[in-house]
Coordinates of C-alpha atoms (C1' of nucleotides) in Angstrom, one line a residue:
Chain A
X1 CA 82.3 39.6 -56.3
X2 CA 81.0 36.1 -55.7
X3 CA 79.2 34.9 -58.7
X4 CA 77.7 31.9 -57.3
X5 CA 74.3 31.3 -57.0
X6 CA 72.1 31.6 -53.5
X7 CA 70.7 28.4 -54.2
X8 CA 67.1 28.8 -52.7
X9 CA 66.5 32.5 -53.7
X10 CA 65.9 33.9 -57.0
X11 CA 63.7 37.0 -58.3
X12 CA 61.1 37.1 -60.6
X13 CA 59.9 40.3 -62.9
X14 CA 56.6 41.2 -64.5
X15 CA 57.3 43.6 -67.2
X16 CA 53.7 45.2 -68.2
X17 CA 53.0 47.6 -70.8
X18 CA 49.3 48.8 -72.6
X19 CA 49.1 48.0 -76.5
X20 CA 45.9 48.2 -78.4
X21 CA 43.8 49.0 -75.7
X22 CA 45.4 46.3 -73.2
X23 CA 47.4 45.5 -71.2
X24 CA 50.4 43.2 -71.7
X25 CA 52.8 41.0 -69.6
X26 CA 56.3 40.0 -71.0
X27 CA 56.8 36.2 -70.4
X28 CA 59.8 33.8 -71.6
X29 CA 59.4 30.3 -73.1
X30 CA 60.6 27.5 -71.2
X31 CA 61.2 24.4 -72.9
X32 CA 63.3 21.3 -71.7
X33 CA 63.9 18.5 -74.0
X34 CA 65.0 15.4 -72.7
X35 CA 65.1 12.4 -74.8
X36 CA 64.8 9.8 -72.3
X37 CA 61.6 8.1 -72.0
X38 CA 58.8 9.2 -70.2
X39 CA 59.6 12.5 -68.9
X40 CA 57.6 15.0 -69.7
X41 CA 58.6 17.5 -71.7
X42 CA 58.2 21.0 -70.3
X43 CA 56.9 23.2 -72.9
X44 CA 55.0 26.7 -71.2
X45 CA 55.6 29.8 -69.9
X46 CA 57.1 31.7 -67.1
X47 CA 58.0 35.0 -65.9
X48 CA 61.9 35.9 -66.3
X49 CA 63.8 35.8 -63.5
X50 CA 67.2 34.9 -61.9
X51 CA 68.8 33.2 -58.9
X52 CA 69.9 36.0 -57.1
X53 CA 73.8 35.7 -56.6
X54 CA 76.0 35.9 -53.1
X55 CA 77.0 38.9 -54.0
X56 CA 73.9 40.7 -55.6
X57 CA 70.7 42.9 -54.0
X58 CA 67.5 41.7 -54.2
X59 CA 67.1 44.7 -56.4
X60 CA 70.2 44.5 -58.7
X61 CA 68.9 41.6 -59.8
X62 CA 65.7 42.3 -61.0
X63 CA 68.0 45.2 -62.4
X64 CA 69.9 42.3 -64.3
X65 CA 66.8 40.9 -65.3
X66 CA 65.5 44.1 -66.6
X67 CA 68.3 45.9 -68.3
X68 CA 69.2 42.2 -69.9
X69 CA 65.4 42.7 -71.6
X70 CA 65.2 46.5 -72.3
X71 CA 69.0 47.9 -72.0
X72 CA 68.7 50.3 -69.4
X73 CA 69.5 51.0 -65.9
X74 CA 68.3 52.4 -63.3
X75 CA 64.8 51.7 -64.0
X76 CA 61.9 52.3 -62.1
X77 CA 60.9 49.1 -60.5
X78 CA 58.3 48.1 -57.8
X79 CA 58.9 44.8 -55.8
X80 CA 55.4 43.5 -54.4
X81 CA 55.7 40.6 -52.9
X82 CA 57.9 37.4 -52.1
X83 CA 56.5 34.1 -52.2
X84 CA 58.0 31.1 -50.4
X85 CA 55.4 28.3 -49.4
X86 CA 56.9 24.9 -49.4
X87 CA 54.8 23.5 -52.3
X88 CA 55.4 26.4 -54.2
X89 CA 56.9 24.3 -56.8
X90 CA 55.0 21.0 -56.6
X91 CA 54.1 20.0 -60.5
X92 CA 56.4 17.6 -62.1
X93 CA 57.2 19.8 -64.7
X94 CA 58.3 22.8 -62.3
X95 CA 60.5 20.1 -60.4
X96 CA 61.9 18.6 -63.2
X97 CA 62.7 22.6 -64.1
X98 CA 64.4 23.2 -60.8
X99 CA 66.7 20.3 -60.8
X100 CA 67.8 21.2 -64.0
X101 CA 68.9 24.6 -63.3
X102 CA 70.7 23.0 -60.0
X103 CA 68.8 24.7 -57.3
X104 CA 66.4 23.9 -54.4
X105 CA 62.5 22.8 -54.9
X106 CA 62.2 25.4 -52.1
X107 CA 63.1 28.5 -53.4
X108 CA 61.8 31.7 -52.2
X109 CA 61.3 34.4 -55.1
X110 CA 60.9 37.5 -54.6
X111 CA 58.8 39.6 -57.4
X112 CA 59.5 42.8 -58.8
X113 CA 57.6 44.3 -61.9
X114 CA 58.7 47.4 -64.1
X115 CA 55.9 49.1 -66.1
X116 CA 57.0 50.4 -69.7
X117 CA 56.1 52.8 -71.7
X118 CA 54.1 51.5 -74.5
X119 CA 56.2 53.4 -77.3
X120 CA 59.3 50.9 -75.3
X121 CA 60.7 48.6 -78.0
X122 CA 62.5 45.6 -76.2
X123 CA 66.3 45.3 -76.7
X124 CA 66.1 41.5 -76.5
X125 CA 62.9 40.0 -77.7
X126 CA 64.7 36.3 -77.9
X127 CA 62.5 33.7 -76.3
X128 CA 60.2 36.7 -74.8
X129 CA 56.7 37.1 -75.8
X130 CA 54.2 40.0 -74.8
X131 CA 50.7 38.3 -73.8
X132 CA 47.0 39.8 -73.2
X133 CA 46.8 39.9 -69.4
X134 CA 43.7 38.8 -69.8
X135 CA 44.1 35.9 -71.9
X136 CA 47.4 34.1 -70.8
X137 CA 48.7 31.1 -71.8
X138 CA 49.8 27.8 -69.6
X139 CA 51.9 29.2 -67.1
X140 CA 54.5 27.4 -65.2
X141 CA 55.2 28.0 -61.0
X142 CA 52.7 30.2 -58.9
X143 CA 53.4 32.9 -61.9
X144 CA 49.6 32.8 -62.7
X145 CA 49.3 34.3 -58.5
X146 CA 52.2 36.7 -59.4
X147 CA 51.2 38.7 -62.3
X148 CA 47.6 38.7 -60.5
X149 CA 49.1 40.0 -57.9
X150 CA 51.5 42.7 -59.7
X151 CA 48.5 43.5 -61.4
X152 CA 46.1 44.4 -58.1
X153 CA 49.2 46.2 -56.4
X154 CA 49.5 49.0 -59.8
X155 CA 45.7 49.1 -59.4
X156 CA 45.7 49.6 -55.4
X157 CA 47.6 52.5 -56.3
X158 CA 46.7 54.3 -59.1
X159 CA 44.4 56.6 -57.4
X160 CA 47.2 57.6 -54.8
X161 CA 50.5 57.3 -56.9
X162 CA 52.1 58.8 -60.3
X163 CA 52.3 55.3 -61.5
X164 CA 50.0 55.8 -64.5
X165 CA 52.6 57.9 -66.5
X166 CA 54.9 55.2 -66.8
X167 CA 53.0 53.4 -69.2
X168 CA 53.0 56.7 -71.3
X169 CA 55.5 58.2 -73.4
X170 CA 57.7 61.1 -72.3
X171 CA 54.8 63.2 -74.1
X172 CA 51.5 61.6 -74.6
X173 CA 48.0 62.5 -75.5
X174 CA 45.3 63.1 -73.2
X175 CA 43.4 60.2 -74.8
X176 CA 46.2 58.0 -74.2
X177 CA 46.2 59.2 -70.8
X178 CA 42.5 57.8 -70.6
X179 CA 43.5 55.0 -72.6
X180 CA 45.8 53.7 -69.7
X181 CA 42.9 54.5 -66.9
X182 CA 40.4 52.8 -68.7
X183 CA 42.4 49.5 -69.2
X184 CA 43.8 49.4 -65.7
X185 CA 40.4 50.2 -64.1
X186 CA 38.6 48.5 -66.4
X187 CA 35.5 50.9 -67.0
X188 CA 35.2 53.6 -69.6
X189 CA 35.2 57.0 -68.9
X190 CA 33.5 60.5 -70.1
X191 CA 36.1 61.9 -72.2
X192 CA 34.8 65.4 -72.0
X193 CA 35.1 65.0 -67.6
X194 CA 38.5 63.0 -67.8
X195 CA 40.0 66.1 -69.8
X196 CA 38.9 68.4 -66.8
X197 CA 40.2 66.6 -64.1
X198 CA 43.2 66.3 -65.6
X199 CA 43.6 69.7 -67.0
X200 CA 43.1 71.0 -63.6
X201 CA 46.4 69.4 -62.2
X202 CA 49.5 71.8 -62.2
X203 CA 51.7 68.5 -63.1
X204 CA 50.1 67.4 -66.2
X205 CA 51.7 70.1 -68.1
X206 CA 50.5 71.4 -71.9
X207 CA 53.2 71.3 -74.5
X208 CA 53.4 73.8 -77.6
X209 CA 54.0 70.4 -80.0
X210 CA 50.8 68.5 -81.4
X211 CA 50.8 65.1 -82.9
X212 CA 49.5 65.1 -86.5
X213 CA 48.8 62.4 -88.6
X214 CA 47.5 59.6 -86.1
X215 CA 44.0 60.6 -85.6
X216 CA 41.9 63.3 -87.4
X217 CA 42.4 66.4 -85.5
X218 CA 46.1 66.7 -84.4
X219 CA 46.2 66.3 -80.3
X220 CA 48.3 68.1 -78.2
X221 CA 50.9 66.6 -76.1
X222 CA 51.3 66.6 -72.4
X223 CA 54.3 65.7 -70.0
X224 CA 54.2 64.7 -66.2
X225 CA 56.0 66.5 -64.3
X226 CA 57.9 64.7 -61.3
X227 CA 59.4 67.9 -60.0
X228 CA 55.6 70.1 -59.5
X229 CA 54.2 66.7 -58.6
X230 CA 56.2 66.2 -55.7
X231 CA 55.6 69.5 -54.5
X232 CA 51.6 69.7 -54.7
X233 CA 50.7 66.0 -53.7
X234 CA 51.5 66.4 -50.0
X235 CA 47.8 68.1 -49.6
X236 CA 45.1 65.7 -51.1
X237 CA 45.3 63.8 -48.4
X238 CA 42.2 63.0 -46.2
X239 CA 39.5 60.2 -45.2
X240 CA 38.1 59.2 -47.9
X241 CA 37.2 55.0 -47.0
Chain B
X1 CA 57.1 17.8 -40.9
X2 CA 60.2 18.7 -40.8
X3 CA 61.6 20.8 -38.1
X4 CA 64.8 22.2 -39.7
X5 CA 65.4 26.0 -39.7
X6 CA 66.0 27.5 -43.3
X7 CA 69.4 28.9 -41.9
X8 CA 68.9 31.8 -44.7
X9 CA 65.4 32.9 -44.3
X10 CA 63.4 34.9 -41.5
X11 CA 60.2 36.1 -40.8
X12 CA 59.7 39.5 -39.3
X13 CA 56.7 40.6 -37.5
X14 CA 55.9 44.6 -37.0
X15 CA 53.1 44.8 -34.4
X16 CA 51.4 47.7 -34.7
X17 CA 48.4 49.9 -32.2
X18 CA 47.1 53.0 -31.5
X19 CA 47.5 54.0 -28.0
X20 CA 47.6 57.6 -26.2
X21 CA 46.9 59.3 -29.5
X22 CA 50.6 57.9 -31.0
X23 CA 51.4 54.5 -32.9
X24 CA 53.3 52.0 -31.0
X25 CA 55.1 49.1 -31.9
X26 CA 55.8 46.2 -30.0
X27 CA 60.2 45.3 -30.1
X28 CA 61.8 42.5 -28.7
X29 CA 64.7 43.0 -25.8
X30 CA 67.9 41.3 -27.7
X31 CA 70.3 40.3 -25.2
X32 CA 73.4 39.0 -25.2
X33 CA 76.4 38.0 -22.7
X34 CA 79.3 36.8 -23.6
X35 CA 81.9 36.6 -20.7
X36 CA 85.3 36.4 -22.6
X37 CA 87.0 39.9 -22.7
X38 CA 86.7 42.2 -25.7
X39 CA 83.3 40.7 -27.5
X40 CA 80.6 43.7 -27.7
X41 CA 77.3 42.5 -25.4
X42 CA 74.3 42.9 -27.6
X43 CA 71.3 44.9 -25.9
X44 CA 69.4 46.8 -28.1
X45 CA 65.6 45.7 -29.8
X46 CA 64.8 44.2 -32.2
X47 CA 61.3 43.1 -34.1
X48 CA 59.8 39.8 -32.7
X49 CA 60.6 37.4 -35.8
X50 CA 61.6 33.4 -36.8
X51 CA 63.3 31.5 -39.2
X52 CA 61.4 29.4 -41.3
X53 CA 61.1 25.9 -40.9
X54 CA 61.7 23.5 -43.8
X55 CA 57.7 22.5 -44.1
X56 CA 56.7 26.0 -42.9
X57 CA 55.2 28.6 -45.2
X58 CA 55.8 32.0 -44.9
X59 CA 52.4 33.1 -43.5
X60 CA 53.0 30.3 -41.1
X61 CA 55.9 31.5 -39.5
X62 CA 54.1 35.0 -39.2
X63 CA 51.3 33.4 -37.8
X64 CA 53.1 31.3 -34.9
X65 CA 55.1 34.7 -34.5
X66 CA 51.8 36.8 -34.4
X67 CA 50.1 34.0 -32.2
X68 CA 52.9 33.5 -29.6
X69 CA 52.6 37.1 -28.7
X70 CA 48.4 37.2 -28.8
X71 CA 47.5 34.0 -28.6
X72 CA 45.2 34.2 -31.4
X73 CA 44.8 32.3 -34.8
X74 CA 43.8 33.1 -38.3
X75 CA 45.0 36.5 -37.6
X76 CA 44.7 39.0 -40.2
X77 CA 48.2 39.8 -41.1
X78 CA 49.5 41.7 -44.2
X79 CA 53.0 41.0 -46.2
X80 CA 54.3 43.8 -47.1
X81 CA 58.1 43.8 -48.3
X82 CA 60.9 41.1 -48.7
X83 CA 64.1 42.0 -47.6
X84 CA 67.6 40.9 -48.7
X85 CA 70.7 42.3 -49.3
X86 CA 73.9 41.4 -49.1
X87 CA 75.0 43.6 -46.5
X88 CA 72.3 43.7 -44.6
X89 CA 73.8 42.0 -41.3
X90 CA 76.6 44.1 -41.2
X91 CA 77.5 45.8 -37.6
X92 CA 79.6 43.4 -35.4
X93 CA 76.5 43.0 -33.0
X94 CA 74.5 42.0 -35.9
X95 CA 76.9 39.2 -37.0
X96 CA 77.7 38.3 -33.4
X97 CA 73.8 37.8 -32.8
X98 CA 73.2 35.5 -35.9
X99 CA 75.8 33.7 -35.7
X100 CA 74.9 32.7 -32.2
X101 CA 71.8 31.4 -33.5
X102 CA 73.2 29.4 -36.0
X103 CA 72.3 31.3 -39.2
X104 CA 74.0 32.5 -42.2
X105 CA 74.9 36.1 -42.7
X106 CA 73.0 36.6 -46.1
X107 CA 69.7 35.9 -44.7
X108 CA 66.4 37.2 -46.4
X109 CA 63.7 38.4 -44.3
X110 CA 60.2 38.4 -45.4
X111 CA 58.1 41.3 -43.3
X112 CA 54.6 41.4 -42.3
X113 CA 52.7 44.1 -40.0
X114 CA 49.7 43.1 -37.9
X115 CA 47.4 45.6 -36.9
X116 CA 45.8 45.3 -33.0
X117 CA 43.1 46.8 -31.6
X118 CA 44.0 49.4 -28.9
X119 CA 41.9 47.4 -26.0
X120 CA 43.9 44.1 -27.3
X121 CA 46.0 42.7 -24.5
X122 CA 49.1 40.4 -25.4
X123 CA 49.0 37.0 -24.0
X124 CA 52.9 37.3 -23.4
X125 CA 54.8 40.4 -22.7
X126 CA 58.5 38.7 -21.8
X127 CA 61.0 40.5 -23.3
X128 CA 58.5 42.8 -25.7
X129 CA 57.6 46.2 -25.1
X130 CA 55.4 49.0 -26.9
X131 CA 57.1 51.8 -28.1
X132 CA 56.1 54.7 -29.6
X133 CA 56.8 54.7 -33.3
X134 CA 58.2 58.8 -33.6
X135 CA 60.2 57.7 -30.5
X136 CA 62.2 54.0 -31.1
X137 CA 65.0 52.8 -29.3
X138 CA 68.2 51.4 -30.7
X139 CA 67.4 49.0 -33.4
X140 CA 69.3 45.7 -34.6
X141 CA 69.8 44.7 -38.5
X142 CA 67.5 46.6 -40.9
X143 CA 64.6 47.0 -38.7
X144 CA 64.1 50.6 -38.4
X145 CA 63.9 50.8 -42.5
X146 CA 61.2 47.9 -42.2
X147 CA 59.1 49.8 -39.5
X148 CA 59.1 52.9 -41.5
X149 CA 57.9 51.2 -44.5
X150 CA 55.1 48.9 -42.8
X151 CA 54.2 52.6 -41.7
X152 CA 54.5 53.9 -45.4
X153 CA 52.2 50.6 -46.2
X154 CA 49.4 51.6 -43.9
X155 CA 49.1 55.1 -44.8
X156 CA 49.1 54.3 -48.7
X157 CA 46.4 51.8 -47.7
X158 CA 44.4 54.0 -44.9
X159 CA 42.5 55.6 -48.0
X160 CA 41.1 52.3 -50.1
X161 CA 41.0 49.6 -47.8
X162 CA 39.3 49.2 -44.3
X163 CA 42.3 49.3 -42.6
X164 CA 41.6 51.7 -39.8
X165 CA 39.1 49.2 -38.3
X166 CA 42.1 47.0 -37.3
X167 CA 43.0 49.5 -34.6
X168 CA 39.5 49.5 -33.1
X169 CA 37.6 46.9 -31.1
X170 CA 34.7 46.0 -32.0
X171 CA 32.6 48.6 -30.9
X172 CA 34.2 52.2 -31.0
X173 CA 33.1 55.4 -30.8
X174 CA 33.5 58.2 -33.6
X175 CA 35.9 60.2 -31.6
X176 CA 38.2 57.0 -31.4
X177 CA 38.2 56.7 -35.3
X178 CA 38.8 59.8 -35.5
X179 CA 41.6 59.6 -33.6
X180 CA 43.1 56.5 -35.4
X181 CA 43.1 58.8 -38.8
X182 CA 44.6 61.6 -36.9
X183 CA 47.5 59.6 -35.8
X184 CA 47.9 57.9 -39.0
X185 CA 48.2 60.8 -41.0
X186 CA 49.2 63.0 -38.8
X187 CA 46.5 65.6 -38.8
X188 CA 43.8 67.3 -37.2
X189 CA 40.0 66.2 -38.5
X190 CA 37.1 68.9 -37.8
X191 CA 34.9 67.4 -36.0
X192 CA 31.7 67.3 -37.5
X193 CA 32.8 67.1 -40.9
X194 CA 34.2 63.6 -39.8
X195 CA 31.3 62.8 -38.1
X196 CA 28.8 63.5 -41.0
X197 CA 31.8 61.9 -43.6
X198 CA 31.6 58.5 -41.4
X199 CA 28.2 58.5 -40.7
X200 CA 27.1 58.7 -44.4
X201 CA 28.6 55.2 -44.9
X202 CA 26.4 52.2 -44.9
X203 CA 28.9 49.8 -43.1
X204 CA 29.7 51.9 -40.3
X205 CA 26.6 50.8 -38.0
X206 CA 25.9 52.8 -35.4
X207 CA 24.6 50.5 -32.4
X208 CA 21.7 51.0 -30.0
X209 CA 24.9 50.6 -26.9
X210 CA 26.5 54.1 -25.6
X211 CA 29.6 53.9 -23.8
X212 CA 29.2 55.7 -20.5
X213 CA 31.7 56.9 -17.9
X214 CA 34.9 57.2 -20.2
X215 CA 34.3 61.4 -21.3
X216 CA 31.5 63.7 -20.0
X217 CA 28.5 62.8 -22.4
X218 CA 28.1 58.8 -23.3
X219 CA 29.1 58.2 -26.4
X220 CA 27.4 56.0 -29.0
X221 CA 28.9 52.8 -30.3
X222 CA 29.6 51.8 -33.9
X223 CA 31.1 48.5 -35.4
X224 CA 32.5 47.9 -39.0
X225 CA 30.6 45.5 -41.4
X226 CA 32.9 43.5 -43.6
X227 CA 29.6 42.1 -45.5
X228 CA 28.0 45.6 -46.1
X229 CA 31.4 47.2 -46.5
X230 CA 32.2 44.8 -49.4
X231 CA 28.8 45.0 -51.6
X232 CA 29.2 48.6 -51.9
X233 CA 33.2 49.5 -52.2
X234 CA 33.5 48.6 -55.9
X235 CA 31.6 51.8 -57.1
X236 CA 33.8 54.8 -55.7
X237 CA 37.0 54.0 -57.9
X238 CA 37.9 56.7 -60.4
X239 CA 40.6 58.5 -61.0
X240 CA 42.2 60.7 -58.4
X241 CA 45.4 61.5 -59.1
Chain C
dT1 C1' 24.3 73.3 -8.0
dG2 C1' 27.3 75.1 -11.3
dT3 C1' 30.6 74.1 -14.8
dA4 C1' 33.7 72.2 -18.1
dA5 C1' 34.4 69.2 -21.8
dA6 C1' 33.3 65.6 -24.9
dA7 C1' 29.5 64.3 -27.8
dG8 C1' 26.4 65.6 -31.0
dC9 C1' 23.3 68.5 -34.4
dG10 C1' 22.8 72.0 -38.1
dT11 C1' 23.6 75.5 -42.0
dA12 C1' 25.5 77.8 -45.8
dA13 C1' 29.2 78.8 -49.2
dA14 C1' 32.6 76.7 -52.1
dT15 C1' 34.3 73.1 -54.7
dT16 C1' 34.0 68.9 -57.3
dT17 C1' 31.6 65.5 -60.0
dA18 C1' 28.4 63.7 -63.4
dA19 C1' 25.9 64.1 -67.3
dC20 C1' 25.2 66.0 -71.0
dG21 C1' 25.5 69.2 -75.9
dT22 C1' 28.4 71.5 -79.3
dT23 C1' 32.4 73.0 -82.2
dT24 C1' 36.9 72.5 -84.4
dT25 C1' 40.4 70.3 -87.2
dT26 C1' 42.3 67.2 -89.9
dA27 C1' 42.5 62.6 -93.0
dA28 C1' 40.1 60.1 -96.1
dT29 C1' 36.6 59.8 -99.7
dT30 C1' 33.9 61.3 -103.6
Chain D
dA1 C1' 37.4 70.9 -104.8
dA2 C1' 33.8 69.6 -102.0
dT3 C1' 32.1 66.3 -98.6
dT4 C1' 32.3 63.5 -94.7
dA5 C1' 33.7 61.1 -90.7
dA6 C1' 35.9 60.9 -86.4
dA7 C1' 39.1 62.2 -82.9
dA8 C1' 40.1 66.3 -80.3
dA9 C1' 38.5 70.0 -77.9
dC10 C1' 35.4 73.4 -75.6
dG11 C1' 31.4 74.5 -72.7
dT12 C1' 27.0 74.3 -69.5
dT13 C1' 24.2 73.0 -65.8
dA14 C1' 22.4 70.2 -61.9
dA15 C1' 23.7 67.3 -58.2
dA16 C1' 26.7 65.8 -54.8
dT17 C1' 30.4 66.5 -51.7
dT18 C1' 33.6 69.2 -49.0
dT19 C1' 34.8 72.9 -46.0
dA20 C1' 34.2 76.0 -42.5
dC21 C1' 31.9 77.3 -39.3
dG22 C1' 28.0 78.1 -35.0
dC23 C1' 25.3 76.0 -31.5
dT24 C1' 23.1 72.5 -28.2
dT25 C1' 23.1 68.4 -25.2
dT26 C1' 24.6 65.4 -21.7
dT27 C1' 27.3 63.8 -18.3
dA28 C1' 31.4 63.8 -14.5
dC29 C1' 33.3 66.3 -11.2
dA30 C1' 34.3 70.1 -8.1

DNA sequence: TGTAAAAGCGTAAATTTAACGTTTTTAATT
DNA sequence: AATTAAAAACGTTAAATTTACGCTTTTACA
């Protein structure tokens, strides 16, 4: 195992869940103090990440990455893109940044992002903050283009692909369900048509156990199932641009 | 600007069209002779690809990959996976071959697919050759793994986005668009059902032109319009999973 | 001149979507 | 103990779309 660091390759995670009827991306503080005169002190935001090492997958990193955040393996992650221009990392801040941490002002990164369910409490919330996707704060790098990017990808395919259910909980409601529809696709939807549809598929599957206590009426719970998914999707499958 | 290879990072270039009713994909001949006794001679194929240069971006190096080979700019390429893991270059031929070029072992690849149209004719064919996708030869590195997922890409996309109109000139026929979604998702269409499906839409513009001589009756000619197509996609996008 | 085959037009049943109204069940309030 | 409000759930109907077909037209070619 060769711990060292590929100096001009790291990999950078979004981490996205929906809370209160939005959704959220996990960033980390970044702050630099230097007492010297006139530097500027970097004080913002980025997305967490890591060099990737000699001996480390593109993937097991963002594995590090993740499981350092939530404490588990084998999660379900999606990389999207990599992103390598040469003035990728151009402001003085970001160059300052990179210097610090030893490495090259050309790194490539490539970006991974893990959705959570929203019922997900972090294992590590040190220096991590969960931020409105749609209000963000000063953000350092091209992170801004990333999570923009993360975020079009999950919607590009949340018509075609099971991605929705992991923002849910192992069993959720059928309103949450919509919940998470409405906020990705930003538009509301007629609850009395959305339960339908969804009804209708084999793999959204009813569970004898309600959920009292949180709303008026108790609501039943529903799980996904993986297994009858994989067996009916193969079909729905024709022109449709 | 600075010439310098980035002796750890490569851009990949799948080339992709519709041709005889099957997908083909344009490999590169890798060759290589080495006279001393024992050394394994490379021949196999491998995907037409760079390093990137020190003050190159990535969609630069694509694009003098993708123009090299068509001789056309401002082509519209599509990233679509980053790949880099340790073992990657692993066979002896691999190592043998990047070495030779001066490289390192551990180098990351970024992939992008361009899509041609079927009357497209390369401006040089040295060394490259079309090859039918369900049929390749003997690949080098990782390659076959990143043509099946440029494939995977373009089938997940073939639904939402105006993909399909990559593969056709200008001005196609129904039949041939037909044909591109039966080849791309491996089905058989009815007909008229496509015909009445395709017609209905606003940005598929049939033209006054028929194209004679090619099948019995002339067939009318149609051409894709980005403008139209654009004001109107944003409605159709509710659930449909 | 006849014929084969792609190109094209048309219809009817089945399914899905869209747009609504109504009822049930609990938590909270009086 | 009765009342109320709101989420949860069930139901109906018209419109639109899809599916599964039958049939006609126009040319190239023998």
């Amino acid at each position: 195992m060769d711990f060292r660091k590929i100096d001009n390759l790291s990999v950078d995670c979004v981490l996205l869940k929906i809370e209160n009827k939005s959704l959220k991306v996990l960033l980390r503080k970044r702050n630099l103090n230097l007492f010297t005169e006139n530097l500027p002190i970097v004080d913002d935001w980025v997305l967490p990440g890591h060099y990737v090492l000699k001996s480390n997958n593109l993937g097991e990193t963002a594995n590090r990455v993740f499981e350092e955040l939530t404490g588990e393996k084998h999660l379900n992650k999606n990389q999207f893109r990599a992103y390598g221009n040469a003035a990728r990392i151009n402001t003085e801040t970001d160059l300052l940044w990179v210097r610090s941490r030893g490495a090259t002002t050309r790194t490539i990164t490539v970006a991974y992002y893990l959705i959570l369910a929203s019922n997900k409490k972090l294992l590590n919330s040190n220096g991590v903050e969960w931020f409105n996707i749609k209000n963000l704060p000063q953000l350092g790098f091209d992170h801004k283009k990333i999570i923009t990017d993360a975020f079009d990808d999950i919607k590009s395919k949340i018509n075609t692909e099971p991605l929705v259910f992991n923002f849910m909980p192992v069993k959720f409601t059928l309103n949450e369900l919509q919940t998470a529809f409405e906020v990705l696709l930003d538009t509301e939807l007629d609850n009395r048509n959305f339960r339908k549809k969804i009804t209708s598929k084999s793999y959204i599957v009813p569970l004898e156990e309600k959920r009292k206590g949180q709303s008026k009426k108790p609501s039943r719970l529903y799980m996904f199932s993986n297994d009858v998914y994989n067996q009916i999707v193969e079909t729905g499958y024709i022109i449709n641009i």
